[in-house]
Structure formats: C-alpha cells, structure tokens
Amino acid sequence: MIEVYFPPTPNGHKVSIMLEETGLPHRLLKMDVLAGDHLTPDFRRINPNGRLPAIVDHEPIGGGAPLPVFESGAILLYLAEKSGKFLPENPRRRSQAQQWLMWQMGGLGPMAGQAHHFRQYAPKKLPYAVKRYTNEVNRLYGVLNKQLRGKDFVTGRYSI
C-alpha cells in the first residue's frame, strides 16, 4: 500500500492521477497546508523539505522498510518504475519522456506557479513580476503547443 500525502494542488493531482492510471494500491491522506500539516516533525521525516506531495511505499521495489519519496517528479518516476507503465523501455523514447518531465518540473510548473501567485495573491501588485512570469508561461505554452502539433501526446504516446 502506498500512502499519499495529498494536497489539492497541481503537483498533488499529478501524483494521484499517476496512481489511478497505474492501478497501484494507495490511500490518499489529505493534508491541510493552511493548518501546517506539512510542517510537523512526523511529516519532516518523510520529506525534510516540508513540501507536498510525498508518498510512503509500504511495499517498496526490492522489499525492505517503507520507502518515503518526495518531489512530484521523483514520485512519478518511482511509480512508473514500480508499475512498469508510462516510461518507455526504448532508451530514446525513455529519454524523451524524461526530458519533457524535467521541462514541466523545472519550467512550466514553477513559472505557472509564480505567474499565478503574482497575478492572484501578491499583497501588492508588482507589474514587472506579473509581466515577467506571464510572458514566460506564454512562451512555455508555445513550446508545448509546438510539440503537440499533429499528435495527441507530448512524446507521441501516453507516458509519464
């Protein structure tokens, strides 16, 4: 059984969708970020960075003690490896899937998060920040749209 420390955020949804798609047995443990559920000493033993989502696999690959995994990209890779799904075996296709995962993790996700923050939540509107992050997200959406041209999935097949 995999315990999923789940926030209702884009990163949390990525992990819960992957678990549903793989069919791996799991249990969602909803975390209240506003209450600080992710800042407790117990949770910091799972993720020393104190961020969500995180998982604990009680039947990890190779056996042994329960395995905590944090960072949504690392969780997706772990779940793909454990299930044998959504990460191609062919080295070129596998590399392509990993590259697009890292693109999302290092580019689109953080930039969209910053744009959303400065457009919706910043206590003081900072036009430079709004413009900078909105422009970058629009650029990244352009990259994604170009990659998707003529295909249903980023790498041509449904993958991580």
PDB file of C-alpha atoms in Angstrom:
ATOM      1  CA  MET A   1       0.000   0.000   0.000  1.00  0.00           C
ATOM      2  CA  ILE A   2       1.221   3.473  -0.854  1.00  0.00           C
ATOM      3  CA  GLU A   3       0.278   6.351   1.420  1.00  0.00           C
ATOM      4  CA  VAL A   4      -0.067   9.607  -0.479  1.00  0.00           C
ATOM      5  CA  TYR A   5       0.299  12.843   1.452  1.00  0.00           C
ATOM      6  CA  PHE A   6      -2.009  14.764  -0.808  1.00  0.00           C
ATOM      7  CA  PRO A   7      -2.686  18.448  -1.228  1.00  0.00           C
ATOM      8  CA  PRO A   8      -5.328  19.512  -3.788  1.00  0.00           C
ATOM      9  CA  THR A   9      -2.705  21.257  -5.945  1.00  0.00           C
ATOM     10  CA  PRO A  10      -1.354  20.604  -9.455  1.00  0.00           C
ATOM     11  CA  ASN A  11       1.575  18.609  -8.026  1.00  0.00           C
ATOM     12  CA  GLY A  12      -0.753  16.620  -5.787  1.00  0.00           C
ATOM     13  CA  HIS A  13      -3.070  15.905  -8.697  1.00  0.00           C
ATOM     14  CA  LYS A  14      -0.154  14.672 -10.870  1.00  0.00           C
ATOM     15  CA  VAL A  15       0.678  12.023  -8.298  1.00  0.00           C
ATOM     16  CA  SER A  16      -2.921  10.961  -7.648  1.00  0.00           C
ATOM     17  CA  ILE A  17      -3.616  10.710 -11.399  1.00  0.00           C
ATOM     18  CA  MET A  18      -0.491   8.597 -11.892  1.00  0.00           C
ATOM     19  CA  LEU A  19      -1.563   6.267  -9.095  1.00  0.00           C
ATOM     20  CA  GLU A  20      -5.033   5.874 -10.597  1.00  0.00           C
ATOM     21  CA  GLU A  21      -3.572   5.234 -14.056  1.00  0.00           C
ATOM     22  CA  THR A  22      -1.083   2.625 -12.797  1.00  0.00           C
ATOM     23  CA  GLY A  23      -3.634   0.844 -10.612  1.00  0.00           C
ATOM     24  CA  LEU A  24      -1.180   0.642  -7.707  1.00  0.00           C
ATOM     25  CA  PRO A  25      -2.977   0.300  -4.364  1.00  0.00           C
ATOM     26  CA  HIS A  26      -2.856   3.563  -2.461  1.00  0.00           C
ATOM     27  CA  ARG A  27      -4.549   5.672   0.164  1.00  0.00           C
ATOM     28  CA  LEU A  28      -4.863   9.455  -0.069  1.00  0.00           C
ATOM     29  CA  LEU A  29      -4.106  11.334   3.121  1.00  0.00           C
ATOM     30  CA  LYS A  30      -5.378  14.861   2.590  1.00  0.00           C
ATOM     31  CA  MET A  31      -3.036  17.461   4.026  1.00  0.00           C
ATOM     32  CA  ASP A  32      -4.201  20.872   5.228  1.00  0.00           C
ATOM     33  CA  VAL A  33      -1.466  23.269   4.168  1.00  0.00           C
ATOM     34  CA  LEU A  34      -3.108  26.214   5.926  1.00  0.00           C
ATOM     35  CA  ALA A  35      -3.080  24.255   9.190  1.00  0.00           C
ATOM     36  CA  GLY A  36       0.604  23.409   8.698  1.00  0.00           C
ATOM     37  CA  ASP A  37       0.148  19.630   8.419  1.00  0.00           C
ATOM     38  CA  HIS A  38       3.283  19.514   6.248  1.00  0.00           C
ATOM     39  CA  LEU A  39       5.446  21.280   8.847  1.00  0.00           C
ATOM     40  CA  THR A  40       5.216  18.718  11.646  1.00  0.00           C
ATOM     41  CA  PRO A  41       8.256  16.689  12.761  1.00  0.00           C
ATOM     42  CA  ASP A  42       6.465  13.476  11.694  1.00  0.00           C
ATOM     43  CA  PHE A  43       5.984  14.759   8.152  1.00  0.00           C
ATOM     44  CA  ARG A  44       9.540  16.159   8.013  1.00  0.00           C
ATOM     45  CA  ARG A  45      10.785  12.584   8.482  1.00  0.00           C
ATOM     46  CA  ILE A  46       9.026  11.791   5.189  1.00  0.00           C
ATOM     47  CA  ASN A  47      10.074  14.986   3.432  1.00  0.00           C
ATOM     48  CA  PRO A  48      12.830  17.025   5.073  1.00  0.00           C
ATOM     49  CA  ASN A  49      11.934  19.907   2.741  1.00  0.00           C
ATOM     50  CA  GLY A  50       8.431  20.065   4.233  1.00  0.00           C
ATOM     51  CA  ARG A  51       6.635  20.284   0.891  1.00  0.00           C
ATOM     52  CA  LEU A  52       3.807  18.321  -0.665  1.00  0.00           C
ATOM     53  CA  PRO A  53       3.093  15.853  -2.160  1.00  0.00           C
ATOM     54  CA  ALA A  54       5.033  12.932  -0.747  1.00  0.00           C
ATOM     55  CA  ILE A  55       4.452   9.201  -0.610  1.00  0.00           C
ATOM     56  CA  VAL A  56       5.421   6.321   1.624  1.00  0.00           C
ATOM     57  CA  ASP A  57       5.512   2.951  -0.125  1.00  0.00           C
ATOM     58  CA  HIS A  58       4.987   0.188   2.418  1.00  0.00           C
ATOM     59  CA  GLU A  59       5.868  -2.444  -0.207  1.00  0.00           C
ATOM     60  CA  PRO A  60       8.791  -0.778  -1.982  1.00  0.00           C
ATOM     61  CA  ILE A  61      10.630  -2.028  -5.015  1.00  0.00           C
ATOM     62  CA  GLY A  62      13.143  -4.581  -3.734  1.00  0.00           C
ATOM     63  CA  GLY A  63      11.362  -5.017  -0.397  1.00  0.00           C
ATOM     64  CA  GLY A  64      12.569  -3.770   2.939  1.00  0.00           C
ATOM     65  CA  ALA A  65      11.417  -0.938   5.165  1.00  0.00           C
ATOM     66  CA  PRO A  66       8.780   1.545   3.998  1.00  0.00           C
ATOM     67  CA  LEU A  67      10.238   3.974   1.483  1.00  0.00           C
ATOM     68  CA  PRO A  68       9.380   7.674   1.568  1.00  0.00           C
ATOM     69  CA  VAL A  69       9.630   9.544  -1.748  1.00  0.00           C
ATOM     70  CA  PHE A  70       9.225  13.300  -2.118  1.00  0.00           C
ATOM     71  CA  GLU A  71       9.182  15.762  -5.041  1.00  0.00           C
ATOM     72  CA  SER A  72       6.423  15.093  -7.550  1.00  0.00           C
ATOM     73  CA  GLY A  73       8.785  14.304 -10.452  1.00  0.00           C
ATOM     74  CA  ALA A  74      10.715  11.787  -8.361  1.00  0.00           C
ATOM     75  CA  ILE A  75       7.417  10.257  -7.247  1.00  0.00           C
ATOM     76  CA  LEU A  76       6.224   9.928 -10.850  1.00  0.00           C
ATOM     77  CA  LEU A  77       9.476   8.240 -11.882  1.00  0.00           C
ATOM     78  CA  TYR A  78       9.302   5.880  -8.899  1.00  0.00           C
ATOM     79  CA  LEU A  79       5.680   4.952  -9.654  1.00  0.00           C
ATOM     80  CA  ALA A  80       6.488   4.393 -13.341  1.00  0.00           C
ATOM     81  CA  GLU A  81       9.365   2.108 -12.386  1.00  0.00           C
ATOM     82  CA  LYS A  82       7.308   0.237  -9.796  1.00  0.00           C
ATOM     83  CA  SER A  83       4.324  -0.270 -12.103  1.00  0.00           C
ATOM     84  CA  GLY A  84       6.268  -0.815 -15.316  1.00  0.00           C
ATOM     85  CA  LYS A  85       3.962   1.710 -17.003  1.00  0.00           C
ATOM     86  CA  PHE A  86       4.240   5.139 -18.640  1.00  0.00           C
ATOM     87  CA  LEU A  87       8.017   5.217 -19.041  1.00  0.00           C
ATOM     88  CA  PRO A  88       9.194   3.613 -22.290  1.00  0.00           C
ATOM     89  CA  GLU A  89      11.872   0.917 -22.253  1.00  0.00           C
ATOM     90  CA  ASN A  90      13.386   2.124 -25.526  1.00  0.00           C
ATOM     91  CA  PRO A  91      16.278   4.410 -24.465  1.00  0.00           C
ATOM     92  CA  ARG A  92      15.462   7.194 -26.940  1.00  0.00           C
ATOM     93  CA  ARG A  93      11.754   7.264 -26.088  1.00  0.00           C
ATOM     94  CA  ARG A  94      12.555   6.977 -22.373  1.00  0.00           C
ATOM     95  CA  SER A  95      14.935   9.923 -22.629  1.00  0.00           C
ATOM     96  CA  GLN A  96      12.308  11.955 -24.456  1.00  0.00           C
ATOM     97  CA  ALA A  97       9.715  11.255 -21.736  1.00  0.00           C
ATOM     98  CA  GLN A  98      12.223  12.158 -19.024  1.00  0.00           C
ATOM     99  CA  GLN A  99      13.191  15.377 -20.817  1.00  0.00           C
ATOM    100  CA  TRP A 100       9.582  16.539 -21.019  1.00  0.00           C
ATOM    101  CA  LEU A 101       9.001  15.607 -17.380  1.00  0.00           C
ATOM    102  CA  MET A 102      12.018  17.710 -16.372  1.00  0.00           C
ATOM    103  CA  TRP A 103      10.796  20.522 -18.636  1.00  0.00           C
ATOM    104  CA  GLN A 104       7.499  20.536 -16.779  1.00  0.00           C
ATOM    105  CA  MET A 105       9.151  20.257 -13.368  1.00  0.00           C
ATOM    106  CA  GLY A 106      11.807  22.910 -13.945  1.00  0.00           C
ATOM    107  CA  GLY A 107       9.971  25.246 -16.309  1.00  0.00           C
ATOM    108  CA  LEU A 108       6.233  25.184 -16.797  1.00  0.00           C
ATOM    109  CA  GLY A 109       5.266  24.205 -13.241  1.00  0.00           C
ATOM    110  CA  PRO A 110       7.358  26.778 -11.383  1.00  0.00           C
ATOM    111  CA  MET A 111       6.717  29.570 -13.873  1.00  0.00           C
ATOM    112  CA  ALA A 112       2.950  28.982 -13.865  1.00  0.00           C
ATOM    113  CA  GLY A 113       3.033  28.933 -10.066  1.00  0.00           C
ATOM    114  CA  GLN A 114       4.860  32.257  -9.937  1.00  0.00           C
ATOM    115  CA  ALA A 115       2.544  33.822 -12.514  1.00  0.00           C
ATOM    116  CA  HIS A 116      -0.481  32.650 -10.556  1.00  0.00           C
ATOM    117  CA  HIS A 117       0.962  33.969  -7.296  1.00  0.00           C
ATOM    118  CA  PHE A 118       1.808  37.427  -8.614  1.00  0.00           C
ATOM    119  CA  ARG A 119      -1.449  37.724 -10.576  1.00  0.00           C
ATOM    120  CA  GLN A 120      -3.765  36.470  -7.797  1.00  0.00           C
ATOM    121  CA  TYR A 121      -2.210  36.526  -4.334  1.00  0.00           C
ATOM    122  CA  ALA A 122       0.611  39.056  -4.050  1.00  0.00           C
ATOM    123  CA  PRO A 123      -0.401  41.618  -1.397  1.00  0.00           C
ATOM    124  CA  LYS A 124       0.970  44.370  -3.610  1.00  0.00           C
ATOM    125  CA  LYS A 125       0.651  44.174  -7.392  1.00  0.00           C
ATOM    126  CA  LEU A 126       4.088  44.217  -8.983  1.00  0.00           C
ATOM    127  CA  PRO A 127       3.650  44.888 -12.710  1.00  0.00           C
ATOM    128  CA  TYR A 128       7.194  43.744 -13.523  1.00  0.00           C
ATOM    129  CA  ALA A 129       6.659  40.345 -11.831  1.00  0.00           C
ATOM    130  CA  VAL A 130       3.215  39.867 -13.389  1.00  0.00           C
ATOM    131  CA  LYS A 131       4.566  40.660 -16.865  1.00  0.00           C
ATOM    132  CA  ARG A 132       7.750  38.615 -16.484  1.00  0.00           C
ATOM    133  CA  TYR A 133       6.058  35.404 -15.296  1.00  0.00           C
ATOM    134  CA  THR A 134       3.014  35.736 -17.562  1.00  0.00           C
ATOM    135  CA  ASN A 135       5.287  36.180 -20.579  1.00  0.00           C
ATOM    136  CA  GLU A 136       7.389  33.176 -19.600  1.00  0.00           C
ATOM    137  CA  VAL A 137       4.318  30.963 -19.130  1.00  0.00           C
ATOM    138  CA  ASN A 138       3.017  32.070 -22.517  1.00  0.00           C
ATOM    139  CA  ARG A 139       6.409  31.231 -24.067  1.00  0.00           C
ATOM    140  CA  LEU A 140       6.350  27.787 -22.442  1.00  0.00           C
ATOM    141  CA  TYR A 141       2.790  27.165 -23.642  1.00  0.00           C
ATOM    142  CA  GLY A 142       4.087  27.987 -27.130  1.00  0.00           C
ATOM    143  CA  VAL A 143       6.811  25.342 -26.743  1.00  0.00           C
ATOM    144  CA  LEU A 144       4.186  22.824 -25.614  1.00  0.00           C
ATOM    145  CA  ASN A 145       1.775  23.702 -28.419  1.00  0.00           C
ATOM    146  CA  LYS A 146       4.547  23.278 -30.993  1.00  0.00           C
ATOM    147  CA  GLN A 147       5.498  19.892 -29.509  1.00  0.00           C
ATOM    148  CA  LEU A 148       1.866  18.736 -29.564  1.00  0.00           C
ATOM    149  CA  ARG A 149       1.274  19.779 -33.186  1.00  0.00           C
ATOM    150  CA  GLY A 150      -0.023  16.737 -35.045  1.00  0.00           C
ATOM    151  CA  LYS A 151      -0.046  14.393 -32.055  1.00  0.00           C
ATOM    152  CA  ASP A 152      -2.250  13.572 -29.095  1.00  0.00           C
ATOM    153  CA  PHE A 153       0.548  13.300 -26.522  1.00  0.00           C
ATOM    154  CA  VAL A 154       3.764  15.218 -25.915  1.00  0.00           C
ATOM    155  CA  THR A 155       6.011  12.258 -26.697  1.00  0.00           C
ATOM    156  CA  GLY A 156       3.624  10.677 -29.205  1.00  0.00           C
ATOM    157  CA  ARG A 157       2.284   8.111 -26.727  1.00  0.00           C
ATOM    158  CA  TYR A 158       0.649   8.360 -23.335  1.00  0.00           C
ATOM    159  CA  SER A 159       3.538   8.449 -20.862  1.00  0.00           C
ATOM    160  CA  ILE A 160       4.770   9.943 -17.663  1.00  0.00           C
TER     161      ILE A 160
END
